Amino acid sequence: MKYDYILIRFGEISTKGRNRRTFIERLKKNIKMVMHDFDHIRYQSTRDRMTLVLNGEDAEAVAARLKHVFGIQSFSFAVKCETDLETIKKMALSSIQKQYKAGDTFKISTKRAYKQFELNTNEMNAEIGGHILRNTEGLTVDVHSPDIHLRIEIREAATYLTFRDEKGAGGLPVASGGKAMLMISGGIDSPVAGFYAMKRGLEIEAVHFFSPPYTSERAKQKVNDLVAQLTGFGGDIKLHIVPFTKTQELIQKQIPENYSMTATRRLMLQIADKLRERNNGLAVITGESLGQVASQTLESMYAINAVTSTPILRPLIGMDKTEIIEKAKEIGTYDISIRPYEDCCTIFTPTSPKTRPKKEKIEYYESYTDFEPLIEEALEYTETIILKSKVEPKETFSDLF
Ligand code: ATP
Ligand code: MG
């Protein structure tokens, strides 16, 4: 079936009072970015909805992309016709005929902005409903939970017939809530953490620490692909790749083995935090979830976190590994994450890292070494690339939300 419009309803945006305009503008921008190769679409927005005028673009293809845009509660498909009773009847019937299957139920709701129209809303519902019943088979009326809900909006200039309520991705428009730096490894968790941060309206940049020759180009490529996958939810993402070999070698040399992992994490966080500051972010995001591994006990988080007062967001904190894996599959990062690669941390991971490191102890061990020049050097040689918004979302994305 060919549609002329897609009507978008906002989610939580609607409750955002005076920030509403900014939110809507941001959402519009994000939608335009995702639709950038659909040249014919035109955008119109009012206080409580946005209309995409399709101008011949394929509604299903547009819808598949819309499903990944945060800040949309639901959307519907619409066609337009002349405000003339016979034309509306014809259009309503032919549209329903193209969609229903035997056994389906339907409902008509009319809204009449053009009060001079010859029938009122009740008469209109009865007239169109009767016309459809007389001309179809196996279709009955159900006003409570119909399979097909046809809304008719009568205006003077034109009449709109709206079908199907598709669920949107929910959340808030990406970048409506400020920027944060995502620490991304090649693992399963951190990309999912990035996804959730974006869902709550954050713009993200990503930082990855790699340690050649202990970690290969392949590992770097993997992170690249993970970040590219995340762009499907909110546009371009900057990825900073930090050379970390020298720092890790120095840690190996200077810090007692059972505290080397704590030191590694502390140094990573310090560097990530500096990059955050330089790029005007206000928080750091990690893929940590409580109790998963040695570095993720509460004592460990306390010792690592002590290097900064910047808020550290941990969107996965309450999730089980199985839930994280499920989400990773849904958002299309899982298959990339499970590719074999060398993680800079696992390579240097001691056989028995401290699960309850003490902040005072790690500070004491670190006090014998000046890591500052290496931090500066790592920042200086950081490579920054911009991953462009993906045009084709994975098919597995559709029907997710
Ligand atoms: P992930 O699946 O994201 O690797 P994980 O459960 O393996 O998570 P850890 O390896 O303990 O957890 O890492 C905890 C967090 O530290 C990661 O989620 C990520 O945010 C960050 N991190 C770990 N390694 C790196 C790295 N090489 N570069 C950037 N950040 C990293
Ligand atoms: Mg990991």
PDB file of N, CA, C and O in Angstrom, residues 137-175:
ATOM      1  N   GLU A 137     -15.433  -9.075   3.061  1.00  0.00           N
ATOM      2  CA  GLU A 137     -15.892 -10.322   3.673  1.00  0.00           C
ATOM      3  C   GLU A 137     -14.938 -10.728   4.773  1.00  0.00           C
ATOM      4  O   GLU A 137     -13.724 -10.595   4.616  1.00  0.00           O
ATOM      5  N   GLY A 138     -15.510 -11.216   5.878  1.00  0.00           N
ATOM      6  CA  GLY A 138     -14.655 -11.702   6.974  1.00  0.00           C
ATOM      7  C   GLY A 138     -14.090 -10.582   7.831  1.00  0.00           C
ATOM      8  O   GLY A 138     -13.148 -10.775   8.586  1.00  0.00           O
ATOM      9  N   LEU A 139     -14.666  -9.393   7.742  1.00  0.00           N
ATOM     10  CA  LEU A 139     -14.198  -8.259   8.536  1.00  0.00           C
ATOM     11  C   LEU A 139     -15.355  -7.804   9.435  1.00  0.00           C
ATOM     12  O   LEU A 139     -16.473  -7.624   8.951  1.00  0.00           O
ATOM     13  N   THR A 140     -15.095  -7.670  10.738  1.00  0.00           N
ATOM     14  CA  THR A 140     -16.155  -7.212  11.641  1.00  0.00           C
ATOM     15  C   THR A 140     -15.671  -6.019  12.457  1.00  0.00           C
ATOM     16  O   THR A 140     -14.474  -5.730  12.488  1.00  0.00           O
ATOM     17  N   VAL A 141     -16.608  -5.372  13.126  1.00  0.00           N
ATOM     18  CA  VAL A 141     -16.264  -4.183  13.908  1.00  0.00           C
ATOM     19  C   VAL A 141     -15.888  -4.576  15.341  1.00  0.00           C
ATOM     20  O   VAL A 141     -16.491  -5.454  15.925  1.00  0.00           O
ATOM     21  N   ASP A 142     -14.843  -3.949  15.868  1.00  0.00           N
ATOM     22  CA  ASP A 142     -14.505  -4.095  17.289  1.00  0.00           C
ATOM     23  C   ASP A 142     -13.992  -2.743  17.753  1.00  0.00           C
ATOM     24  O   ASP A 142     -12.898  -2.314  17.377  1.00  0.00           O
ATOM     25  N   VAL A 143     -14.796  -2.052  18.571  1.00  0.00           N
ATOM     26  CA  VAL A 143     -14.395  -0.691  18.941  1.00  0.00           C
ATOM     27  C   VAL A 143     -13.382  -0.668  20.079  1.00  0.00           C
ATOM     28  O   VAL A 143     -12.811   0.371  20.389  1.00  0.00           O
ATOM     29  N   HIS A 144     -13.154  -1.814  20.732  1.00  0.00           N
ATOM     30  CA  HIS A 144     -12.229  -1.831  21.876  1.00  0.00           C
ATOM     31  C   HIS A 144     -10.794  -2.164  21.482  1.00  0.00           C
ATOM     32  O   HIS A 144      -9.879  -1.391  21.776  1.00  0.00           O
ATOM     33  N   SER A 145     -10.575  -3.300  20.823  1.00  0.00           N
ATOM     34  CA  SER A 145      -9.197  -3.555  20.374  1.00  0.00           C
ATOM     35  C   SER A 145      -9.189  -4.108  18.956  1.00  0.00           C
ATOM     36  O   SER A 145      -9.030  -5.301  18.730  1.00  0.00           O
ATOM     37  N   PRO A 146      -9.394  -3.186  18.018  1.00  0.00           N
ATOM     38  CA  PRO A 146      -9.465  -3.608  16.614  1.00  0.00           C
ATOM     39  C   PRO A 146      -8.088  -3.974  16.049  1.00  0.00           C
ATOM     40  O   PRO A 146      -7.074  -3.478  16.545  1.00  0.00           O
ATOM     41  N   ASP A 147      -8.072  -4.826  15.046  1.00  0.00           N
ATOM     42  CA  ASP A 147      -6.799  -5.107  14.346  1.00  0.00           C
ATOM     43  C   ASP A 147      -6.415  -3.913  13.474  1.00  0.00           C
ATOM     44  O   ASP A 147      -5.259  -3.577  13.338  1.00  0.00           O
ATOM     45  N   ILE A 148      -7.429  -3.319  12.885  1.00  0.00           N
ATOM     46  CA  ILE A 148      -7.155  -2.149  12.024  1.00  0.00           C
ATOM     47  C   ILE A 148      -7.932  -0.951  12.565  1.00  0.00           C
ATOM     48  O   ILE A 148      -9.151  -1.013  12.714  1.00  0.00           O
ATOM     49  N   HIS A 149      -7.207   0.089  12.892  1.00  0.00           N
ATOM     50  CA  HIS A 149      -7.862   1.296  13.380  1.00  0.00           C
ATOM     51  C   HIS A 149      -7.659   2.395  12.339  1.00  0.00           C
ATOM     52  O   HIS A 149      -6.556   2.883  12.150  1.00  0.00           O
ATOM     53  N   LEU A 150      -8.726   2.727  11.687  1.00  0.00           N
ATOM     54  CA  LEU A 150      -8.640   3.779  10.661  1.00  0.00           C
ATOM     55  C   LEU A 150      -9.127   5.088  11.263  1.00  0.00           C
ATOM     56  O   LEU A 150     -10.262   5.191  11.724  1.00  0.00           O
ATOM     57  N   ARG A 151      -8.213   6.065  11.276  1.00  0.00           N
ATOM     58  CA  ARG A 151      -8.603   7.387  11.780  1.00  0.00           C
ATOM     59  C   ARG A 151      -8.817   8.313  10.593  1.00  0.00           C
ATOM     60  O   ARG A 151      -7.981   8.364   9.688  1.00  0.00           O
ATOM     61  N   ILE A 152      -9.924   9.036  10.638  1.00  0.00           N
ATOM     62  CA  ILE A 152     -10.217   9.962   9.538  1.00  0.00           C
ATOM     63  C   ILE A 152     -10.195  11.380  10.093  1.00  0.00           C
ATOM     64  O   ILE A 152     -10.872  11.671  11.076  1.00  0.00           O
ATOM     65  N   GLU A 153      -9.393  12.217   9.493  1.00  0.00           N
ATOM     66  CA  GLU A 153      -9.304  13.594   9.964  1.00  0.00           C
ATOM     67  C   GLU A 153      -9.772  14.501   8.837  1.00  0.00           C
ATOM     68  O   GLU A 153      -9.105  14.595   7.794  1.00  0.00           O
ATOM     69  N   ILE A 154     -10.915  15.148   9.055  1.00  0.00           N
ATOM     70  CA  ILE A 154     -11.477  15.968   7.980  1.00  0.00           C
ATOM     71  C   ILE A 154     -11.086  17.429   8.160  1.00  0.00           C
ATOM     72  O   ILE A 154     -11.411  18.052   9.167  1.00  0.00           O
ATOM     73  N   ARG A 155     -10.348  17.938   7.221  1.00  0.00           N
ATOM     74  CA  ARG A 155     -10.016  19.365   7.214  1.00  0.00           C
ATOM     75  C   ARG A 155     -10.566  19.955   5.935  1.00  0.00           C
ATOM     76  O   ARG A 155     -10.872  19.214   5.010  1.00  0.00           O
ATOM     77  N   GLU A 156     -10.608  21.264   5.883  1.00  0.00           N
ATOM     78  CA  GLU A 156     -11.222  21.875   4.704  1.00  0.00           C
ATOM     79  C   GLU A 156     -10.404  21.579   3.437  1.00  0.00           C
ATOM     80  O   GLU A 156     -10.939  21.179   2.415  1.00  0.00           O
ATOM     81  N   ALA A 157      -9.113  21.719   3.574  1.00  0.00           N
ATOM     82  CA  ALA A 157      -8.250  21.588   2.398  1.00  0.00           C
ATOM     83  C   ALA A 157      -8.089  20.139   1.948  1.00  0.00           C
ATOM     84  O   ALA A 157      -7.921  19.872   0.747  1.00  0.00           O
ATOM     85  N   ALA A 158      -8.120  19.232   2.910  1.00  0.00           N
ATOM     86  CA  ALA A 158      -7.918  17.826   2.556  1.00  0.00           C
ATOM     87  C   ALA A 158      -8.357  16.940   3.713  1.00  0.00           C
ATOM     88  O   ALA A 158      -8.523  17.413   4.838  1.00  0.00           O
ATOM     89  N   THR A 159      -8.517  15.667   3.419  1.00  0.00           N
ATOM     90  CA  THR A 159      -8.860  14.706   4.473  1.00  0.00           C
ATOM     91  C   THR A 159      -7.741  13.669   4.567  1.00  0.00           C
ATOM     92  O   THR A 159      -7.179  13.255   3.546  1.00  0.00           O
ATOM     93  N   TYR A 160      -7.415  13.298   5.814  1.00  0.00           N
ATOM     94  CA  TYR A 160      -6.315  12.356   6.036  1.00  0.00           C
ATOM     95  C   TYR A 160      -6.849  11.061   6.622  1.00  0.00           C
ATOM     96  O   TYR A 160      -7.636  11.087   7.562  1.00  0.00           O
ATOM     97  N   LEU A 161      -6.389   9.948   6.066  1.00  0.00           N
ATOM     98  CA  LEU A 161      -6.743   8.645   6.607  1.00  0.00           C
ATOM     99  C   LEU A 161      -5.476   8.042   7.197  1.00  0.00           C
ATOM    100  O   LEU A 161      -4.466   7.929   6.502  1.00  0.00           O
ATOM    101  N   THR A 162      -5.542   7.693   8.466  1.00  0.00           N
ATOM    102  CA  THR A 162      -4.329   7.218   9.142  1.00  0.00           C
ATOM    103  C   THR A 162      -4.468   5.765   9.574  1.00  0.00           C
ATOM    104  O   THR A 162      -5.502   5.377  10.127  1.00  0.00           O
ATOM    105  N   PHE A 163      -3.421   4.988   9.331  1.00  0.00           N
ATOM    106  CA  PHE A 163      -3.436   3.570   9.684  1.00  0.00           C
ATOM    107  C   PHE A 163      -2.225   3.174  10.506  1.00  0.00           C
ATOM    108  O   PHE A 163      -1.184   3.798  10.408  1.00  0.00           O
ATOM    109  N   ARG A 164      -2.347   2.077  11.186  1.00  0.00           N
ATOM    110  CA  ARG A 164      -1.236   1.389  11.856  1.00  0.00           C
ATOM    111  C   ARG A 164      -0.547   2.258  12.887  1.00  0.00           C
ATOM    112  O   ARG A 164      -0.111   3.360  12.591  1.00  0.00           O
ATOM    113  N   ASP A 165      -0.429   1.733  14.083  1.00  0.00           N
ATOM    114  CA  ASP A 165       0.368   2.429  15.094  1.00  0.00           C
ATOM    115  C   ASP A 165       1.616   1.615  15.304  1.00  0.00           C
ATOM    116  O   ASP A 165       1.549   0.509  15.808  1.00  0.00           O
ATOM    117  N   GLU A 166       2.747   2.143  14.888  1.00  0.00           N
ATOM    118  CA  GLU A 166       4.014   1.432  15.066  1.00  0.00           C
ATOM    119  C   GLU A 166       4.703   1.996  16.294  1.00  0.00           C
ATOM    120  O   GLU A 166       4.726   3.209  16.497  1.00  0.00           O
ATOM    121  N   LYS A 167       5.285   1.104  17.084  1.00  0.00           N
ATOM    122  CA  LYS A 167       5.975   1.546  18.287  1.00  0.00           C
ATOM    123  C   LYS A 167       7.332   2.151  17.893  1.00  0.00           C
ATOM    124  O   LYS A 167       8.044   1.579  17.065  1.00  0.00           O
ATOM    125  N   GLY A 168       7.669   3.281  18.477  1.00  0.00           N
ATOM    126  CA  GLY A 168       8.982   3.879  18.226  1.00  0.00           C
ATOM    127  C   GLY A 168      10.001   3.362  19.232  1.00  0.00           C
ATOM    128  O   GLY A 168       9.686   2.511  20.064  1.00  0.00           O
ATOM    129  N   ALA A 169      11.205   3.896  19.179  1.00  0.00           N
ATOM    130  CA  ALA A 169      12.278   3.418  20.063  1.00  0.00           C
ATOM    131  C   ALA A 169      12.179   3.980  21.482  1.00  0.00           C
ATOM    132  O   ALA A 169      12.876   3.532  22.376  1.00  0.00           O
ATOM    133  N   GLY A 170      11.307   4.963  21.699  1.00  0.00           N
ATOM    134  CA  GLY A 170      11.184   5.553  23.033  1.00  0.00           C
ATOM    135  C   GLY A 170      12.405   6.400  23.367  1.00  0.00           C
ATOM    136  O   GLY A 170      13.166   6.798  22.478  1.00  0.00           O
ATOM    137  N   GLY A 171      12.605   6.667  24.644  1.00  0.00           N
ATOM    138  CA  GLY A 171      13.774   7.439  25.067  1.00  0.00           C
ATOM    139  C   GLY A 171      13.679   8.913  24.697  1.00  0.00           C
ATOM    140  O   GLY A 171      12.597   9.445  24.452  1.00  0.00           O
ATOM    141  N   LEU A 172      14.831   9.564  24.666  1.00  0.00           N
ATOM    142  CA  LEU A 172      14.910  10.990  24.368  1.00  0.00           C
ATOM    143  C   LEU A 172      15.827  11.182  23.166  1.00  0.00           C
ATOM    144  O   LEU A 172      16.734  10.374  22.943  1.00  0.00           O
ATOM    145  N   PRO A 173      15.629  12.255  22.406  1.00  0.00           N
ATOM    146  CA  PRO A 173      16.464  12.452  21.214  1.00  0.00           C
ATOM    147  C   PRO A 173      17.957  12.516  21.574  1.00  0.00           C
ATOM    148  O   PRO A 173      18.338  13.242  22.497  1.00  0.00           O
ATOM    149  N   VAL A 174      18.752  11.766  20.827  1.00  0.00           N
ATOM    150  CA  VAL A 174      20.195  11.780  21.052  1.00  0.00           C
ATOM    151  C   VAL A 174      20.707  13.216  20.953  1.00  0.00           C
ATOM    152  O   VAL A 174      20.300  13.972  20.071  1.00  0.00           O
ATOM    153  N   ALA A 175      21.580  13.580  21.892  1.00  0.00           N
ATOM    154  CA  ALA A 175      22.202  14.901  21.958  1.00  0.00           C
ATOM    155  C   ALA A 175      21.281  15.985  22.519  1.00  0.00           C
ATOM    156  O   ALA A 175      21.622  17.154  22.516  1.00  0.00           O
TER     157      ALA A 175
END
